[in-house]
Amino acid sequence: MLTCGCGRWMHTEGIEERAYEDGTPQWFIRSECLGCGLKVGADVPAGRTDGLVDRLMWTDDALHRLERMPPYMAPFYRDDVEGQARILGERVITYEALLRPRTGERIEWEPEAEQRLERVPAPVRAMARVELERTAADRGTARVTVGLMEEIKAKYFGMGAKG
Ligand SMILES: [Zn+2]
């Protein structure tokens, strides 16, 4: 734990995912003293939180991604990701952790659905894959179909269905 000069524990306020000049991922961990208001920040190699993170935290990037999810889905998603982090003994939820396949779930893709996914623009493809697999799993089905894709596209990505 980080202690402020005034004698109180410092409270972790946020984590930014950054990179060193050579591209090595790093975290910038912000802490604040709720007693005197002092704020400090520390650069650490990604994954090394020793003593600087006082509870399970989402990085700013991961939070941003969560905020962009549909409201009906975000709470389930959050619980799921946090549960997974606890199982893995992790304190920090990163952008990348959100894309990690869930433990114990094997979601199958209908071939046509897989082909359609390839046509989704690259920046949202990984996210779309996660969304679709999550939705299928939430519904107790282990298969992503074209029908499900059309539904999610309309709801979440705001695109019209295309044959
Ligand atoms: Zn203080």
XYZ file of N, CA and C and ligand atoms in Angstrom, residues 4 6 33 36, ligand 1:
13
model
N 0.486 8.222 2.214
C 0.723 9.643 1.972
C 1.612 10.220 3.074
N 0.954 12.570 4.875
C 0.114 12.966 6.014
C -0.243 11.766 6.881
N -4.727 10.972 -2.059
C -4.954 10.880 -0.617
C -6.298 11.540 -0.334
N -5.675 14.608 2.614
C -5.154 15.948 2.320
C -5.285 16.329 0.850
Zn -2.429 12.974 2.605
